[in-house]
PDB file of C-alpha atoms in Angstrom:
ATOM      1  CA  MET Y  87      31.723 186.362  42.439  1.00 47.00           C
ATOM      2  CA  GLU Y  88      28.956 185.018  44.650  1.00 55.00           C
ATOM      3  CA  PHE Y  89      31.158 181.993  45.417  1.00 51.00           C
ATOM      4  CA  ILE Y  90      33.898 184.216  46.900  1.00 51.00           C
ATOM      5  CA  THR Y  91      31.581 186.170  49.220  1.00 51.00           C
ATOM      6  CA  PHE Y  92      29.774 182.997  50.291  1.00 54.00           C
ATOM      7  CA  ASN Y  93      33.044 181.282  51.253  1.00 58.00           C
ATOM      8  CA  ASN Y  94      34.386 184.391  52.963  1.00 69.00           C
ATOM      9  CA  THR Y  95      31.316 184.547  55.179  1.00 70.00           C
ATOM     10  CA  TYR Y  96      31.985 181.041  56.419  1.00 69.00           C
ATOM     11  CA  LEU Y  97      35.667 181.806  56.894  1.00 64.00           C
ATOM     12  CA  PHE Y  98      34.764 184.899  58.895  1.00 68.00           C
ATOM     13  CA  ILE Y  99      32.370 182.904  61.103  1.00 73.00           C
ATOM     14  CA  ILE Y 100      34.980 180.191  61.671  1.00 73.00           C
ATOM     15  CA  ALA Y 101      37.641 182.792  62.542  1.00 69.00           C
ATOM     16  CA  ALA Y 102      35.274 184.526  64.962  1.00 71.00           C
ATOM     17  CA  LEU Y 103      34.390 181.257  66.695  1.00 69.00           C
ATOM     18  CA  LEU Y 104      38.029 180.234  66.993  1.00 68.00           C
ATOM     19  CA  SER Y 105      39.094 183.587  68.430  1.00 70.00           C
ATOM     20  CA  GLY Y 106      36.187 183.447  70.887  1.00 64.00           C
ATOM     21  CA  ALA Y 107      37.270 179.979  71.993  1.00 61.00           C
ATOM     22  CA  VAL Y 108      40.842 181.155  72.534  1.00 58.00           C
ATOM     23  CA  LEU Y 109      39.617 184.076  74.640  1.00 56.00           C
ATOM     24  CA  ALA Y 110      37.337 181.788  76.663  1.00 54.00           C
ATOM     25  CA  VAL Y 111      40.226 179.442  77.431  1.00 52.00           C
ATOM     26  CA  GLN Y 112      42.451 182.343  78.505  1.00 50.00           C
ATOM     27  CA  TYR Y 113      39.682 183.770  80.687  1.00 49.00           C
ATOM     28  CA  SER Y 114      39.030 180.426  82.372  1.00 49.00           C
ATOM     29  CA  ARG Y 115      42.734 180.022  83.192  1.00 47.00           C
ATOM     30  CA  ALA Y 116      42.904 183.367  84.956  1.00 49.00           C
ATOM     31  CA  GLY Y 117      40.832 182.192  87.893  1.00 64.00           C
ATOM     32  CA  LYS Y 118      37.596 183.646  89.089  1.00 82.00           C
ATOM     33  CA  GLY Y 119      36.918 187.307  89.647  1.00 92.00           C
ATOM     34  CA  LEU Y 120      35.429 187.969  93.069  1.00 95.00           C
ATOM     35  CA  SER Y 121      33.292 190.806  94.357  1.00 95.00           C
ATOM     36  CA  PRO Y 122      34.449 192.634  97.487  1.00 96.00           C
ATOM     37  CA  ALA Y 123      31.915 190.654  99.576  1.00 95.00           C
ATOM     38  CA  GLN Y 124      33.195 187.357  98.167  1.00 95.00           C
ATOM     39  CA  THR Y 125      36.750 188.482  98.889  1.00 95.00           C
ATOM     40  CA  VAL Y 126      35.797 189.158 102.525  1.00 95.00           C
ATOM     41  CA  SER Y 127      34.356 185.654 102.701  1.00 93.00           C
ATOM     42  CA  MET Y 128      37.560 184.190 101.219  1.00 92.00           C
ATOM     43  CA  THR Y 129      39.618 186.196 103.721  1.00 90.00           C
ATOM     44  CA  ASN Y 130      37.519 184.857 106.583  1.00 90.00           C
ATOM     45  CA  SER Y 131      38.063 181.306 105.318  1.00 89.00           C
ATOM     46  CA  LYS Y 132      41.832 181.828 105.586  1.00 90.00           C
ATOM     47  CA  ALA Y 133      42.604 182.343 101.905  1.00 94.00           C
ATOM     48  CA  LEU Y 134      45.985 183.843 101.151  1.00 96.00           C
ATOM     49  CA  ILE Y 135      45.600 187.458 100.006  1.00 97.00           C
ATOM     50  CA  ILE Y 136      48.387 188.691  97.736  1.00 97.00           C
ATOM     51  CA  ASP Y 137      48.703 192.414  97.024  1.00 98.00           C
ATOM     52  CA  ILE Y 138      50.625 192.880  93.748  1.00 98.00           C
ATOM     53  CA  ARG Y 139      50.710 196.689  93.802  1.00 97.00           C
ATOM     54  CA  ASP Y 140      53.937 198.657  94.070  1.00 95.00           C
ATOM     55  CA  SER Y 141      55.381 199.423  97.508  1.00 94.00           C
ATOM     56  CA  GLU Y 142      54.076 202.990  97.661  1.00 94.00           C
ATOM     57  CA  GLN Y 143      50.484 201.915  96.986  1.00 95.00           C
ATOM     58  CA  TYR Y 144      50.787 198.998  99.397  1.00 95.00           C
ATOM     59  CA  GLN Y 145      52.098 201.225 102.194  1.00 94.00           C
ATOM     60  CA  ALA Y 146      49.111 203.569 101.708  1.00 94.00           C
ATOM     61  CA  GLY Y 147      46.796 200.728 102.805  1.00 95.00           C
ATOM     62  CA  THR Y 148      45.826 197.179 101.960  1.00 96.00           C
ATOM     63  CA  ILE Y 149      43.391 194.444 102.955  1.00 95.00           C
ATOM     64  CA  ALA Y 150      44.084 193.020 106.428  1.00 92.00           C
ATOM     65  CA  ASN Y 151      46.532 190.100 106.384  1.00 91.00           C
ATOM     66  CA  ALA Y 152      47.538 190.680 102.761  1.00 95.00           C
ATOM     67  CA  ILE Y 153      51.026 189.673 101.742  1.00 95.00           C
ATOM     68  CA  HIS Y 154      52.862 192.124  99.541  1.00 97.00           C
ATOM     69  CA  ILE Y 155      54.416 190.541  96.458  1.00 97.00           C
ATOM     70  CA  PRO Y 156      54.861 193.132  93.693  1.00 97.00           C
ATOM     71  CA  MET Y 157      53.858 191.930  90.241  1.00 96.00           C
ATOM     72  CA  ASP Y 158      57.447 191.926  88.988  1.00 95.00           C
ATOM     73  CA  GLN Y 159      58.437 189.506  91.791  1.00 96.00           C
ATOM     74  CA  LEU Y 160      55.399 187.237  91.621  1.00 97.00           C
ATOM     75  CA  LYS Y 161      56.809 184.552  89.315  1.00 95.00           C
ATOM     76  CA  ALA Y 162      60.036 184.238  91.317  1.00 95.00           C
ATOM     77  CA  ARG Y 163      58.191 184.001  94.634  1.00 96.00           C
ATOM     78  CA  ALA Y 164      55.335 181.742  93.479  1.00 95.00           C
ATOM     79  CA  ALA Y 165      57.272 178.635  94.510  1.00 92.00           C
ATOM     80  CA  THR Y 166      57.211 179.816  98.149  1.00 93.00           C
ATOM     81  CA  LEU Y 167      53.392 179.911  98.230  1.00 94.00           C
ATOM     82  CA  ALA Y 168      51.305 176.988  99.500  1.00 90.00           C
ATOM     83  CA  LYS Y 169      49.886 175.112  96.517  1.00 88.00           C
ATOM     84  CA  ASP Y 170      46.943 173.716  98.494  1.00 87.00           C
ATOM     85  CA  LYS Y 171      45.633 177.036  99.830  1.00 91.00           C
ATOM     86  CA  ALA Y 172      43.127 179.355  98.136  1.00 95.00           C
ATOM     87  CA  VAL Y 173      44.721 182.574  96.864  1.00 96.00           C
ATOM     88  CA  VAL Y 174      43.110 185.935  96.115  1.00 97.00           C
ATOM     89  CA  VAL Y 175      45.169 188.432  94.107  1.00 97.00           C
ATOM     90  CA  ILE Y 176      44.463 192.127  94.564  1.00 97.00           C
ATOM     91  CA  ASP Y 177      45.664 195.149  92.633  1.00 97.00           C
ATOM     92  CA  GLN Y 178      44.646 198.792  92.398  1.00 97.00           C
ATOM     93  CA  ASP Y 179      41.937 198.729  89.727  1.00 96.00           C
ATOM     94  CA  GLY Y 180      41.490 195.140  88.563  1.00 94.00           C
ATOM     95  CA  ARG Y 181      43.571 195.388  85.390  1.00 95.00           C
ATOM     96  CA  ARG Y 182      46.635 193.347  86.378  1.00 96.00           C
ATOM     97  CA  ALA Y 183      45.144 190.864  88.850  1.00 96.00           C
ATOM     98  CA  PRO Y 184      43.713 188.458  86.205  1.00 96.00           C
ATOM     99  CA  ALA Y 185      47.172 188.173  84.600  1.00 95.00           C
ATOM    100  CA  ALA Y 186      48.727 187.589  88.032  1.00 96.00           C
ATOM    101  CA  ALA Y 187      46.125 184.903  88.782  1.00 96.00           C
ATOM    102  CA  ASN Y 188      46.921 183.259  85.448  1.00 94.00           C
ATOM    103  CA  LEU Y 189      50.637 183.301  86.282  1.00 96.00           C
ATOM    104  CA  LEU Y 190      49.998 181.652  89.655  1.00 96.00           C
ATOM    105  CA  LYS Y 191      47.882 178.955  87.994  1.00 94.00           C
ATOM    106  CA  LYS Y 192      50.719 178.249  85.577  1.00 93.00           C
ATOM    107  CA  GLU Y 193      53.036 177.941  88.581  1.00 94.00           C
ATOM    108  CA  GLY Y 194      50.853 175.154  90.016  1.00 93.00           C
ATOM    109  CA  ILE Y 195      48.505 176.927  92.418  1.00 93.00           C
ATOM    110  CA  GLU Y 196      45.071 175.469  91.733  1.00 90.00           C
ATOM    111  CA  ASP Y 197      42.597 177.650  93.645  1.00 94.00           C
ATOM    112  CA  VAL Y 198      43.347 181.185  92.430  1.00 95.00           C
ATOM    113  CA  HIS Y 199      40.961 184.141  92.369  1.00 96.00           C
ATOM    114  CA  TYR Y 200      41.251 187.910  92.012  1.00 97.00           C
ATOM    115  CA  LEU Y 201      39.349 190.907  93.306  1.00 97.00           C
ATOM    116  CA  SER Y 202      37.316 192.276  90.389  1.00 96.00           C
ATOM    117  CA  GLY Y 203      37.845 196.003  90.134  1.00 96.00           C
ATOM    118  CA  GLY Y 204      40.766 195.871  92.565  1.00 97.00           C
ATOM    119  CA  LEU Y 205      40.922 198.031  95.652  1.00 96.00           C
ATOM    120  CA  VAL Y 206      38.881 200.673  93.851  1.00 96.00           C
ATOM    121  CA  SER Y 207      35.852 198.333  94.092  1.00 97.00           C
ATOM    122  CA  TRP Y 208      36.808 197.468  97.695  1.00 97.00           C
ATOM    123  CA  LEU Y 209      36.748 201.144  98.678  1.00 96.00           C
ATOM    124  CA  LYS Y 210      33.450 201.745  96.839  1.00 97.00           C
ATOM    125  CA  GLU Y 211      31.920 199.224  99.241  1.00 96.00           C
ATOM    126  CA  ASN Y 212      33.345 201.239 102.189  1.00 96.00           C
ATOM    127  CA  LEU Y 213      35.446 198.284 103.303  1.00 96.00           C
ATOM    128  CA  PRO Y 214      38.472 199.039 105.485  1.00 95.00           C
ATOM    129  CA  LEU Y 215      42.113 199.125 104.541  1.00 95.00           C
ATOM    130  CA  LYS Y 216      44.904 198.507 107.000  1.00 94.00           C
ATOM    131  CA  LYS Y 217      48.258 200.267 107.042  1.00 91.00           C
ATOM    132  CA  PRO Y 218      51.001 197.642 106.891  1.00 87.00           C
ATOM    133  CA  THR Y 219      53.192 197.615 109.998  1.00 76.00           C
ATOM    134  CA  GLY Y 220      56.045 195.679 108.442  1.00 60.00           C
ATOM    135  CA  ALA Y 221      56.889 192.978 105.968  1.00 48.00           C
ATOM    136  CA  LYS Y 222      54.570 190.004 106.294  1.00 50.00           C
ATOM    137  CA  LYS Y 223      56.366 186.684 106.635  1.00 44.00           C
ATOM    138  CA  LEU Y 224      55.129 183.641 104.748  1.00 43.00           C
ATOM    139  CA  LYS Y 225      54.494 180.569 106.878  1.00 40.00           C
TER     140      LYS Y 225
END
């Protein structure tokens, strides 16, 4: 009986290490989470800001110069984005942005980041939002 519990301990450790490695790989693919201050810096360095929220949330206010591409349209429109430009994905609360960043990486955009905590963290830092005046055109 001791043989079974001894082997199971090693199997459990191996399974835990493998699952941790899989999670680490997935996390590294999603890009880097940025603080609001880092996002401001990226914005100032001409990074492309993509707001993946729905239209109603976007119209309520977004980061200046953000382009609105709802999450359900992101894969289809990824080909229109510059592959050589840094991208920062923003959402409402930071839950969907890592998945969107991962999708953009899979579509060939190398330098992808996301705002950790979404616009909730942005507003906690008392940073401004801008009301969109119309659809932003991609250049």
